mmCIF file of C-alpha atoms (C1' of nucleotides) in Angstrom:
data_model
loop_
_atom_site.group_PDB
_atom_site.id
_atom_site.type_symbol
_atom_site.label_atom_id
_atom_site.label_comp_id
_atom_site.label_asym_id
_atom_site.label_seq_id
_atom_site.Cartn_x
_atom_site.Cartn_y
_atom_site.Cartn_z
ATOM 1 C CA UNK A 1 -13.189 82.954 48.627
ATOM 2 C CA UNK A 2 -11.765 80.758 45.774
ATOM 3 C CA UNK A 3 -13.380 77.084 45.427
ATOM 4 C CA UNK A 4 -11.130 74.464 46.798
ATOM 5 C CA UNK A 5 -12.076 71.703 44.545
ATOM 6 C CA UNK A 6 -9.564 69.050 44.180
ATOM 7 C CA UNK A 7 -11.279 66.629 41.438
ATOM 8 C CA UNK A 8 -9.666 65.907 38.354
ATOM 9 C CA UNK A 9 -12.333 67.199 36.098
ATOM 10 C CA UNK A 10 -12.346 70.740 36.846
ATOM 11 C CA UNK A 11 -12.081 73.762 34.484
ATOM 12 C CA UNK A 12 -10.671 72.798 31.239
ATOM 13 C CA UNK A 13 -10.395 69.294 31.906
ATOM 14 C CA UNK A 14 -10.694 66.791 29.040
ATOM 15 C CA UNK A 15 -14.234 65.445 30.537
ATOM 16 C CA UNK A 16 -15.253 69.057 30.547
ATOM 17 C CA UNK A 17 -13.758 69.890 27.101
ATOM 18 C CA UNK A 18 -15.266 66.871 25.713
ATOM 19 C CA UNK A 19 -18.730 67.685 27.220
ATOM 20 C CA UNK A 20 -19.236 71.211 26.002
ATOM 21 C CA UNK A 21 -17.953 70.012 22.728
ATOM 22 C CA UNK A 22 -21.154 68.544 22.080
ATOM 23 C CA UNK A 23 -23.525 70.819 24.124
ATOM 24 C CA UNK A 24 -23.260 68.726 27.412
ATOM 25 C CA UNK A 25 -22.960 69.499 30.675
ATOM 26 C CA UNK A 26 -20.378 68.562 33.465
ATOM 27 C CA UNK A 27 -22.258 67.640 36.488
ATOM 28 C CA UNK A 28 -21.083 66.413 40.012
ATOM 29 C CA UNK A 29 -22.541 63.069 39.037
ATOM 30 C CA UNK A 30 -20.444 62.658 36.098
ATOM 31 C CA UNK A 31 -17.517 63.861 37.744
ATOM 32 C CA UNK A 32 -18.149 61.524 40.626
ATOM 33 C CA UNK A 33 -18.210 58.720 38.477
ATOM 34 C CA UNK A 34 -15.205 59.571 36.361
ATOM 35 C CA UNK A 35 -13.234 60.358 39.647
ATOM 36 C CA UNK A 36 -14.136 56.916 41.111
ATOM 37 C CA UNK A 37 -12.414 55.273 38.358
ATOM 38 C CA UNK A 38 -9.472 57.444 38.547
ATOM 39 C CA UNK A 39 -9.233 56.903 42.195
ATOM 40 C CA UNK A 40 -9.333 53.058 42.134
ATOM 41 C CA UNK A 41 -7.062 53.293 39.347
ATOM 42 C CA UNK A 42 -6.572 51.925 35.754
ATOM 43 C CA UNK A 43 -6.921 48.218 35.243
ATOM 44 C CA UNK A 44 -9.272 47.556 37.597
ATOM 45 C CA UNK A 45 -12.693 46.715 36.390
ATOM 46 C CA UNK A 46 -16.113 47.068 38.066
ATOM 47 C CA UNK A 47 -19.551 46.769 37.318
ATOM 48 C CA UNK A 48 -22.355 49.589 37.020
ATOM 49 C CA UNK A 49 -23.885 48.408 40.304
ATOM 50 C CA UNK A 50 -20.261 48.155 41.997
ATOM 51 C CA UNK A 51 -19.999 51.904 40.907
ATOM 52 C CA UNK A 52 -23.212 52.557 42.593
ATOM 53 C CA UNK A 53 -22.139 50.845 45.852
ATOM 54 C CA UNK A 54 -18.728 52.472 45.875
ATOM 55 C CA UNK A 55 -20.174 55.962 45.469
ATOM 56 C CA UNK A 56 -22.518 55.207 48.281
ATOM 57 C CA UNK A 57 -19.727 54.116 50.416
ATOM 58 C CA UNK A 58 -17.969 57.291 49.580
ATOM 59 C CA UNK A 59 -21.307 59.151 50.877
ATOM 60 C CA UNK A 60 -21.962 60.107 47.268
ATOM 61 C CA UNK A 61 -25.432 59.152 46.209
ATOM 62 C CA UNK A 62 -25.858 58.763 42.300
ATOM 63 C CA UNK A 63 -28.824 56.872 41.097
ATOM 64 C CA UNK A 64 -28.140 53.715 39.303
ATOM 65 C CA UNK A 65 -30.234 54.923 36.227
ATOM 66 C CA UNK A 66 -27.516 57.823 36.050
ATOM 67 C CA UNK A 67 -24.902 55.665 36.667
ATOM 68 C CA UNK A 68 -25.731 53.467 33.620
ATOM 69 C CA UNK A 69 -26.396 56.759 31.567
ATOM 70 C CA UNK A 70 -23.126 58.085 32.790
ATOM 71 C CA UNK A 71 -21.095 54.844 31.817
ATOM 72 C CA UNK A 72 -22.358 54.971 28.638
ATOM 73 C CA UNK A 73 -21.486 58.430 28.148
ATOM 74 C CA UNK A 74 -18.077 57.923 29.103
ATOM 75 C CA UNK A 75 -17.594 54.754 26.965
ATOM 76 C CA UNK A 76 -18.933 56.899 24.189
ATOM 77 C CA UNK A 77 -16.350 59.676 24.980
ATOM 78 C CA UNK A 78 -13.387 57.074 25.497
ATOM 79 C CA UNK A 79 -12.642 57.776 28.871
ATOM 80 C CA UNK A 80 -13.662 54.351 30.124
ATOM 81 C CA UNK A 81 -13.508 50.970 28.435
ATOM 82 C CA UNK A 82 -16.275 48.333 28.476
ATOM 83 C CA UNK A 83 -15.273 44.762 28.803
ATOM 84 C CA UNK A 84 -16.406 41.380 29.760
ATOM 85 C CA UNK A 85 -14.861 38.616 31.762
ATOM 86 C CA UNK A 86 -17.279 35.511 30.966
ATOM 87 C CA UNK A 87 -19.206 35.384 34.202
ATOM 88 C CA UNK A 88 -21.979 38.129 35.226
ATOM 89 C CA UNK A 89 -22.397 41.325 33.210
ATOM 90 C CA UNK A 90 -20.363 44.293 31.947
ATOM 91 C CA UNK A 91 -17.447 45.857 33.517
ATOM 92 C CA UNK A 92 -15.785 49.109 33.151
ATOM 93 C CA UNK A 93 -12.353 50.541 33.534
ATOM 94 C CA UNK A 94 -10.454 53.430 33.384
ATOM 95 C CA UNK A 95 -9.228 54.187 29.704
ATOM 96 C CA UNK A 96 -5.789 55.493 31.259
ATOM 97 C CA UNK A 97 -3.379 57.397 29.325
ATOM 98 C CA UNK A 98 -0.587 55.785 30.924
ATOM 99 C CA UNK A 99 -2.194 52.353 30.385
ATOM 100 C CA UNK A 100 -3.171 52.662 26.627
ATOM 101 C CA UNK A 101 -2.985 48.857 25.804
ATOM 102 C CA UNK A 102 -3.317 46.341 28.663
ATOM 103 C CA UNK A 103 -4.070 42.840 28.553
ATOM 104 C CA UNK A 104 -5.910 40.090 30.844
ATOM 105 C CA UNK A 105 -4.772 36.743 31.794
ATOM 106 C CA UNK A 106 -7.653 34.777 33.149
ATOM 107 C CA UNK A 107 -7.541 31.497 34.959
ATOM 108 C CA UNK A 108 -10.278 29.360 33.195
ATOM 109 C CA UNK A 109 -10.498 27.467 36.450
ATOM 110 C CA UNK A 110 -10.309 29.960 39.204
ATOM 111 C CA UNK A 111 -11.019 33.017 37.508
ATOM 112 C CA UNK A 112 -7.705 34.796 38.981
ATOM 113 C CA UNK A 113 -7.066 37.683 36.592
ATOM 114 C CA UNK A 114 -3.700 39.184 35.971
ATOM 115 C CA UNK A 115 -3.095 42.430 33.986
ATOM 116 C CA UNK A 116 -0.025 42.928 31.700
ATOM 117 C CA UNK A 117 1.060 45.091 28.967
ATOM 118 C CA UNK A 118 3.085 44.266 25.639
ATOM 119 C CA UNK A 119 4.508 46.384 23.053
ATOM 120 C CA UNK A 120 4.706 43.474 20.864
ATOM 121 C CA UNK A 121 1.009 42.986 21.026
ATOM 122 C CA UNK A 122 0.309 46.772 20.523
ATOM 123 C CA UNK A 123 2.493 46.441 17.402
ATOM 124 C CA UNK A 124 0.945 43.348 16.029
ATOM 125 C CA UNK A 125 -2.619 44.609 16.356
ATOM 126 C CA UNK A 126 -1.454 47.908 14.870
ATOM 127 C CA UNK A 127 -0.049 46.007 11.802
ATOM 128 C CA UNK A 128 -3.378 44.097 11.648
ATOM 129 C CA UNK A 129 -5.364 47.235 11.606
ATOM 130 C CA UNK A 130 -3.583 49.437 9.322
ATOM 131 C CA UNK A 131 -3.148 46.226 6.622
ATOM 132 C CA UNK A 132 -6.935 46.550 6.006
ATOM 133 C CA UNK A 133 -7.300 50.497 6.414
ATOM 134 C CA UNK A 134 -8.518 50.493 9.909
ATOM 135 C CA UNK A 135 -7.408 53.248 12.197
ATOM 136 C CA UNK A 136 -6.110 51.815 15.539
ATOM 137 C CA UNK A 137 -7.816 53.026 18.636
ATOM 138 C CA UNK A 138 -6.817 50.275 21.296
ATOM 139 C CA UNK A 139 -6.691 46.647 21.859
ATOM 140 C CA UNK A 140 -7.020 44.159 24.593
ATOM 141 C CA UNK A 141 -5.502 40.959 24.560
ATOM 142 C CA UNK A 142 -7.518 38.378 26.559
ATOM 143 C CA UNK A 143 -5.256 35.227 27.350
ATOM 144 C CA UNK A 144 -7.297 32.092 28.705
ATOM 145 C CA UNK A 145 -4.661 30.071 31.056
ATOM 146 C CA UNK A 146 -4.524 28.030 33.637
ATOM 147 C CA UNK A 147 -2.720 29.639 37.006
ATOM 148 C CA UNK A 148 -0.070 27.641 38.813
ATOM 149 C CA UNK A 149 -2.489 26.732 41.519
ATOM 150 C CA UNK A 150 -4.775 25.363 39.161
ATOM 151 C CA UNK A 151 -2.309 23.231 37.074
ATOM 152 C CA UNK B 1 -30.797 -0.200 8.781
ATOM 153 C CA UNK B 2 -28.226 1.867 9.846
ATOM 154 C CA UNK B 3 -28.503 5.293 10.862
ATOM 155 C CA UNK B 4 -27.700 7.960 8.364
ATOM 156 C CA UNK B 5 -26.722 10.680 10.851
ATOM 157 C CA UNK B 6 -24.524 13.174 9.289
ATOM 158 C CA UNK B 7 -23.983 15.470 12.198
ATOM 159 C CA UNK B 8 -20.465 16.187 13.453
ATOM 160 C CA UNK B 9 -20.820 15.208 17.156
ATOM 161 C CA UNK B 10 -21.552 11.343 16.801
ATOM 162 C CA UNK B 11 -19.756 8.333 18.468
ATOM 163 C CA UNK B 12 -16.181 9.222 19.574
ATOM 164 C CA UNK B 13 -16.670 13.045 18.794
ATOM 165 C CA UNK B 14 -14.691 15.359 21.039
ATOM 166 C CA UNK B 15 -18.108 16.775 22.203
ATOM 167 C CA UNK B 16 -19.185 13.008 23.284
ATOM 168 C CA UNK B 17 -15.856 12.201 24.948
ATOM 169 C CA UNK B 18 -15.917 15.340 26.926
ATOM 170 C CA UNK B 19 -19.486 14.902 27.949
ATOM 171 C CA UNK B 20 -18.977 11.274 29.113
ATOM 172 C CA UNK B 21 -15.788 12.140 30.707
ATOM 173 C CA UNK B 22 -18.082 13.868 33.414
ATOM 174 C CA UNK B 23 -20.945 11.715 33.620
ATOM 175 C CA UNK B 24 -22.771 13.830 31.235
ATOM 176 C CA UNK B 25 -25.106 13.299 28.428
ATOM 177 C CA UNK B 26 -24.869 13.489 24.411
ATOM 178 C CA UNK B 27 -28.338 14.982 23.773
ATOM 179 C CA UNK B 28 -30.113 16.034 20.782
ATOM 180 C CA UNK B 29 -30.216 19.690 21.866
ATOM 181 C CA UNK B 30 -26.542 19.841 22.655
ATOM 182 C CA UNK B 31 -25.625 18.673 19.166
ATOM 183 C CA UNK B 32 -28.012 20.961 17.452
ATOM 184 C CA UNK B 33 -26.408 23.874 19.232
ATOM 185 C CA UNK B 34 -22.827 22.782 18.658
ATOM 186 C CA UNK B 35 -23.778 21.979 14.910
ATOM 187 C CA UNK B 36 -25.120 25.422 14.534
ATOM 188 C CA UNK B 37 -21.817 26.948 15.335
ATOM 189 C CA UNK B 38 -20.046 24.404 13.217
ATOM 190 C CA UNK B 39 -22.337 25.195 10.359
ATOM 191 C CA UNK B 40 -22.023 28.868 10.505
ATOM 192 C CA UNK B 41 -18.224 28.691 10.877
ATOM 193 C CA UNK B 42 -15.523 29.995 13.034
ATOM 194 C CA UNK B 43 -15.248 33.728 13.956
ATOM 195 C CA UNK B 44 -19.000 34.110 13.418
ATOM 196 C CA UNK B 45 -20.297 35.492 16.972
ATOM 197 C CA UNK B 46 -24.222 35.245 17.592
ATOM 198 C CA UNK B 47 -26.190 35.641 20.720
ATOM 199 C CA UNK B 48 -28.231 33.023 22.707
ATOM 200 C CA UNK B 49 -31.259 34.524 21.364
ATOM 201 C CA UNK B 50 -29.809 34.284 17.803
ATOM 202 C CA UNK B 51 -29.031 30.460 18.233
ATOM 203 C CA UNK B 52 -32.698 30.050 19.382
ATOM 204 C CA UNK B 53 -33.846 31.785 16.197
ATOM 205 C CA UNK B 54 -31.701 30.084 13.732
ATOM 206 C CA UNK B 55 -32.382 26.588 15.172
ATOM 207 C CA UNK B 56 -36.046 27.497 14.887
ATOM 208 C CA UNK B 57 -35.331 28.413 11.266
ATOM 209 C CA UNK B 58 -33.950 24.848 10.702
ATOM 210 C CA UNK B 59 -36.986 23.345 12.320
ATOM 211 C CA UNK B 60 -35.135 22.632 15.620
ATOM 212 C CA UNK B 61 -37.104 23.773 18.463
ATOM 213 C CA UNK B 62 -34.700 24.121 21.636
ATOM 214 C CA UNK B 63 -36.034 25.968 24.478
ATOM 215 C CA UNK B 64 -34.240 29.113 25.363
ATOM 216 C CA UNK B 65 -33.509 27.938 28.878
ATOM 217 C CA UNK B 66 -31.645 25.028 27.285
ATOM 218 C CA UNK B 67 -29.864 27.288 25.133
ATOM 219 C CA UNK B 68 -28.376 29.196 28.113
ATOM 220 C CA UNK B 69 -27.689 25.956 30.002
ATOM 221 C CA UNK B 70 -26.101 24.587 26.902
ATOM 222 C CA UNK B 71 -23.933 27.629 25.877
ATOM 223 C CA UNK B 72 -22.691 27.915 29.358
ATOM 224 C CA UNK B 73 -21.612 24.382 29.227
ATOM 225 C CA UNK B 74 -20.031 24.499 25.683
ATOM 226 C CA UNK B 75 -17.781 27.407 27.044
ATOM 227 C CA UNK B 76 -16.953 25.539 30.107
ATOM 228 C CA UNK B 77 -16.079 22.893 27.872
ATOM 229 C CA UNK B 78 -14.012 25.151 25.797
ATOM 230 C CA UNK B 79 -15.895 24.240 22.449
ATOM 231 C CA UNK B 80 -17.304 27.869 22.223
ATOM 232 C CA UNK B 81 -15.757 31.426 23.463
ATOM 233 C CA UNK B 82 -17.877 33.926 24.828
ATOM 234 C CA UNK B 83 -17.327 37.420 23.867
ATOM 235 C CA UNK B 84 -18.477 40.791 23.986
ATOM 236 C CA UNK B 85 -18.423 43.525 21.516
ATOM 237 C CA UNK B 86 -19.493 46.595 23.643
ATOM 238 C CA UNK B 87 -23.329 46.946 22.556
ATOM 239 C CA UNK B 88 -26.254 44.571 23.584
ATOM 240 C CA UNK B 89 -25.670 41.290 25.202
ATOM 241 C CA UNK B 90 -23.117 38.353 25.191
ATOM 242 C CA UNK B 91 -21.998 36.722 22.011
ATOM 243 C CA UNK B 92 -20.739 33.022 21.196
ATOM 244 C CA UNK B 93 -18.444 31.706 18.577
ATOM 245 C CA UNK B 94 -16.678 28.262 17.764
ATOM 246 C CA UNK B 95 -13.468 27.814 19.187
ATOM 247 C CA UNK B 96 -12.030 26.242 16.266
ATOM 248 C CA UNK B 97 -9.120 24.114 16.075
ATOM 249 C CA UNK B 98 -8.074 25.605 12.894
ATOM 250 C CA UNK B 99 -8.198 28.842 14.176
ATOM 251 C CA UNK B 100 -6.849 28.362 17.783
ATOM 252 C CA UNK B 101 -5.807 32.206 18.248
ATOM 253 C CA UNK B 102 -7.724 34.742 16.237
ATOM 254 C CA UNK B 103 -8.667 38.172 16.781
ATOM 255 C CA UNK B 104 -11.085 40.602 16.221
ATOM 256 C CA UNK B 105 -10.669 44.295 14.700
ATOM 257 C CA UNK B 106 -13.871 46.333 15.337
ATOM 258 C CA UNK B 107 -14.796 49.614 14.042
ATOM 259 C CA UNK B 108 -16.188 51.561 17.021
ATOM 260 C CA UNK B 109 -18.322 53.707 14.976
ATOM 261 C CA UNK B 110 -20.269 51.111 12.720
ATOM 262 C CA UNK B 111 -19.491 47.811 14.342
ATOM 263 C CA UNK B 112 -17.966 46.436 11.291
ATOM 264 C CA UNK B 113 -15.659 43.171 12.227
ATOM 265 C CA UNK B 114 -12.737 41.548 10.652
ATOM 266 C CA UNK B 115 -10.967 38.866 11.871
ATOM 267 C CA UNK B 116 -6.984 38.132 11.833
ATOM 268 C CA UNK B 117 -4.477 35.711 13.001
ATOM 269 C CA UNK B 118 -1.080 36.881 14.176
ATOM 270 C CA UNK B 119 1.964 34.821 15.598
ATOM 271 C CA UNK B 120 3.240 37.612 17.371
ATOM 272 C CA UNK B 121 0.383 38.194 19.402
ATOM 273 C CA UNK B 122 0.206 34.516 19.833
ATOM 274 C CA UNK B 123 3.889 34.591 21.258
ATOM 275 C CA UNK B 124 3.502 37.878 23.441
ATOM 276 C CA UNK B 125 0.474 36.346 25.107
ATOM 277 C CA UNK B 126 2.482 33.223 25.823
ATOM 278 C CA UNK B 127 5.504 34.871 26.953
ATOM 279 C CA UNK B 128 3.337 37.037 29.309
ATOM 280 C CA UNK B 129 1.232 33.959 30.744
ATOM 281 C CA UNK B 130 4.479 31.957 31.218
ATOM 282 C CA UNK B 131 6.361 34.601 33.106
ATOM 283 C CA UNK B 132 3.914 34.515 35.845
ATOM 284 C CA UNK B 133 3.435 30.628 35.576
ATOM 285 C CA UNK B 134 0.383 30.531 33.848
ATOM 286 C CA UNK B 135 -0.197 27.729 31.227
ATOM 287 C CA UNK B 136 -1.637 29.298 27.942
ATOM 288 C CA UNK B 137 -4.787 28.088 26.530
ATOM 289 C CA UNK B 138 -5.629 30.474 23.825
ATOM 290 C CA UNK B 139 -5.794 34.259 23.464
ATOM 291 C CA UNK B 140 -8.089 36.565 21.803
ATOM 292 C CA UNK B 141 -6.977 40.318 20.817
ATOM 293 C CA UNK B 142 -9.538 42.580 20.431
ATOM 294 C CA UNK B 143 -8.650 45.802 18.608
ATOM 295 C CA UNK B 144 -10.764 48.943 18.564
ATOM 296 C CA UNK B 145 -10.382 50.818 15.830
ATOM 297 C CA UNK B 146 -12.083 52.931 13.096
ATOM 298 C CA UNK B 147 -12.792 51.743 9.600
ATOM 299 C CA UNK B 148 -11.910 53.184 6.352
ATOM 300 C CA UNK B 149 -15.398 54.052 5.736
ATOM 301 C CA UNK B 150 -15.925 55.866 9.038
ATOM 302 C CA UNK B 151 -12.741 58.019 9.204
ATOM 303 C "C1'" DG C 1 -34.006 1.645 36.014
ATOM 304 C "C1'" DT C 2 -31.143 5.868 37.498
ATOM 305 C "C1'" DG C 3 -30.540 9.902 37.281
ATOM 306 C "C1'" DC C 4 -29.017 13.911 34.135
ATOM 307 C "C1'" DG C 5 -31.219 17.029 30.729
ATOM 308 C "C1'" DT C 6 -35.315 19.735 28.727
ATOM 309 C "C1'" DG C 7 -39.241 22.363 28.463
ATOM 310 C "C1'" DC C 8 -42.215 25.543 30.781
ATOM 311 C "C1'" DA C 9 -43.400 29.139 33.310
ATOM 312 C "C1'" DA C 10 -42.060 32.149 37.212
ATOM 313 C "C1'" DA C 11 -38.244 34.614 39.061
ATOM 314 C "C1'" DA C 12 -34.218 37.239 39.415
ATOM 315 C "C1'" DT C 13 -31.095 40.314 37.332
ATOM 316 C "C1'" DC C 14 -29.941 43.937 34.695
ATOM 317 C "C1'" DT C 15 -30.390 47.896 31.806
ATOM 318 C "C1'" DT C 16 -33.384 51.326 29.797
ATOM 319 C "C1'" DT C 17 -36.948 54.774 29.548
ATOM 320 C "C1'" DG C 18 -40.990 58.329 30.728
ATOM 321 C "C1'" DC C 19 -41.715 62.071 33.222
ATOM 322 C "C1'" DA C 20 -41.350 65.914 36.483
ATOM 323 C "C1'" DT C 21 -37.886 68.474 38.879
ATOM 324 C "C1'" DA C 22 -33.318 70.447 39.232
ATOM 325 C "C1'" DC C 23 -29.656 72.946 37.637
ATOM 326 C "C1'" DG C 24 -25.316 73.754 34.409
ATOM 327 C "C1'" DC C 25 -24.622 77.032 31.267
ATOM 328 C "C1'" DG D 1 -34.446 81.349 31.270
ATOM 329 C "C1'" DC D 2 -33.542 77.634 28.117
ATOM 330 C "C1'" DG D 3 -32.605 72.972 27.625
ATOM 331 C "C1'" DT D 4 -30.057 69.074 29.411
ATOM 332 C "C1'" DA D 5 -29.279 65.721 33.383
ATOM 333 C "C1'" DT D 6 -31.022 63.854 37.418
ATOM 334 C "C1'" DG D 7 -33.962 60.745 40.343
ATOM 335 C "C1'" DC D 8 -37.857 57.779 40.779
ATOM 336 C "C1'" DA D 9 -40.304 54.215 39.525
ATOM 337 C "C1'" DA D 10 -42.134 51.154 35.931
ATOM 338 C "C1'" DA D 11 -41.084 48.887 32.002
ATOM 339 C "C1'" DG D 12 -38.108 46.203 29.000
ATOM 340 C "C1'" DA D 13 -34.535 42.737 28.088
ATOM 341 C "C1'" DT D 14 -31.835 39.378 29.684
ATOM 342 C "C1'" DT D 15 -30.610 35.254 32.261
ATOM 343 C "C1'" DT D 16 -31.440 31.882 35.895
ATOM 344 C "C1'" DT D 17 -34.181 28.539 38.212
ATOM 345 C "C1'" DG D 18 -37.846 24.967 40.312
ATOM 346 C "C1'" DC D 19 -40.221 21.416 39.117
ATOM 347 C "C1'" DA D 20 -42.086 17.462 36.664
ATOM 348 C "C1'" DC D 21 -41.483 14.685 32.986
ATOM 349 C "C1'" DG D 22 -38.642 12.366 29.205
ATOM 350 C "C1'" DC D 23 -34.712 10.118 27.301
ATOM 351 C "C1'" DA D 24 -29.533 8.910 27.465
ATOM 352 C "C1'" DC D 25 -26.802 5.701 29.417
#
DNA sequence: GTGCGTGCAAAATCTTTGCATACGC
DNA sequence: GCGTATGCAAAGATTTTGCACGCAC
């Protein structure tokens, strides 16, 4: 019988192709981590520890060491973005095709975070990059602001 | 005899005023840390450990614990910005008045970093903030790109 | 003098790594 | 079967914290 896998990363997926290109392997753990990010959607950022917890909740036990290794791999392959919002540690989020350049608006008092997109920002970043010969990959604007509740 | 202090943070400085406003104190350690950032200039980002080293080189011994505490304080007071460039740990840079909104262009291969400014980005961030009732403080655009040497 | 800030050292976190085993290719 | 990836546990790095003393106000 044919396998009934429904995950996103099967045969011919960008993940598989990218891995094989470098002699690497498509493992269940790598699929699970990337699928988790795809399930929670673009623009949500979680830490390595949170990835571990969420996989456990989904009955997928992946060691924390493997999660760290996988996160580094996926960032290197540009499937994920690594970012930092002042407190705590590193966070990761899906580098979605639908969401190539999105931005963060963070309230400096309560930490509330909103996401937005802006072609204007995209263009400005691209212009700046090209003016000194850089080739744009992506950009993220972090706006520090005060939200209505905290004003 | 009159004191011949030449540091930036003496009597009536923004640092002193900000501290006193909250019942906090202007200490030599806090002055040294902020002066270090002012000496190296805006747009240069260094880690807590680097702050420690540079102060030692300048014959100013400040404990690492105090540096961590002071960095958090200065970020909270908005004298410094905290940022992250994928590898390693947190970095800090001066939040200069001359340089209210400046941006980073980082080569994802060699790590080379360039700075730039853009009114276009400023306006876009401001618009986005105001559209949901946030009051803009400042914004930083991080552009991931590939520099000419690495292409 | 009062009480915040510092230094020290220990603790708590967070992240990486060595090694034997498991498994994708 | 070969060689990469995993899991575990220990090591390493980074950041925070408790406490006694010192100093800014």
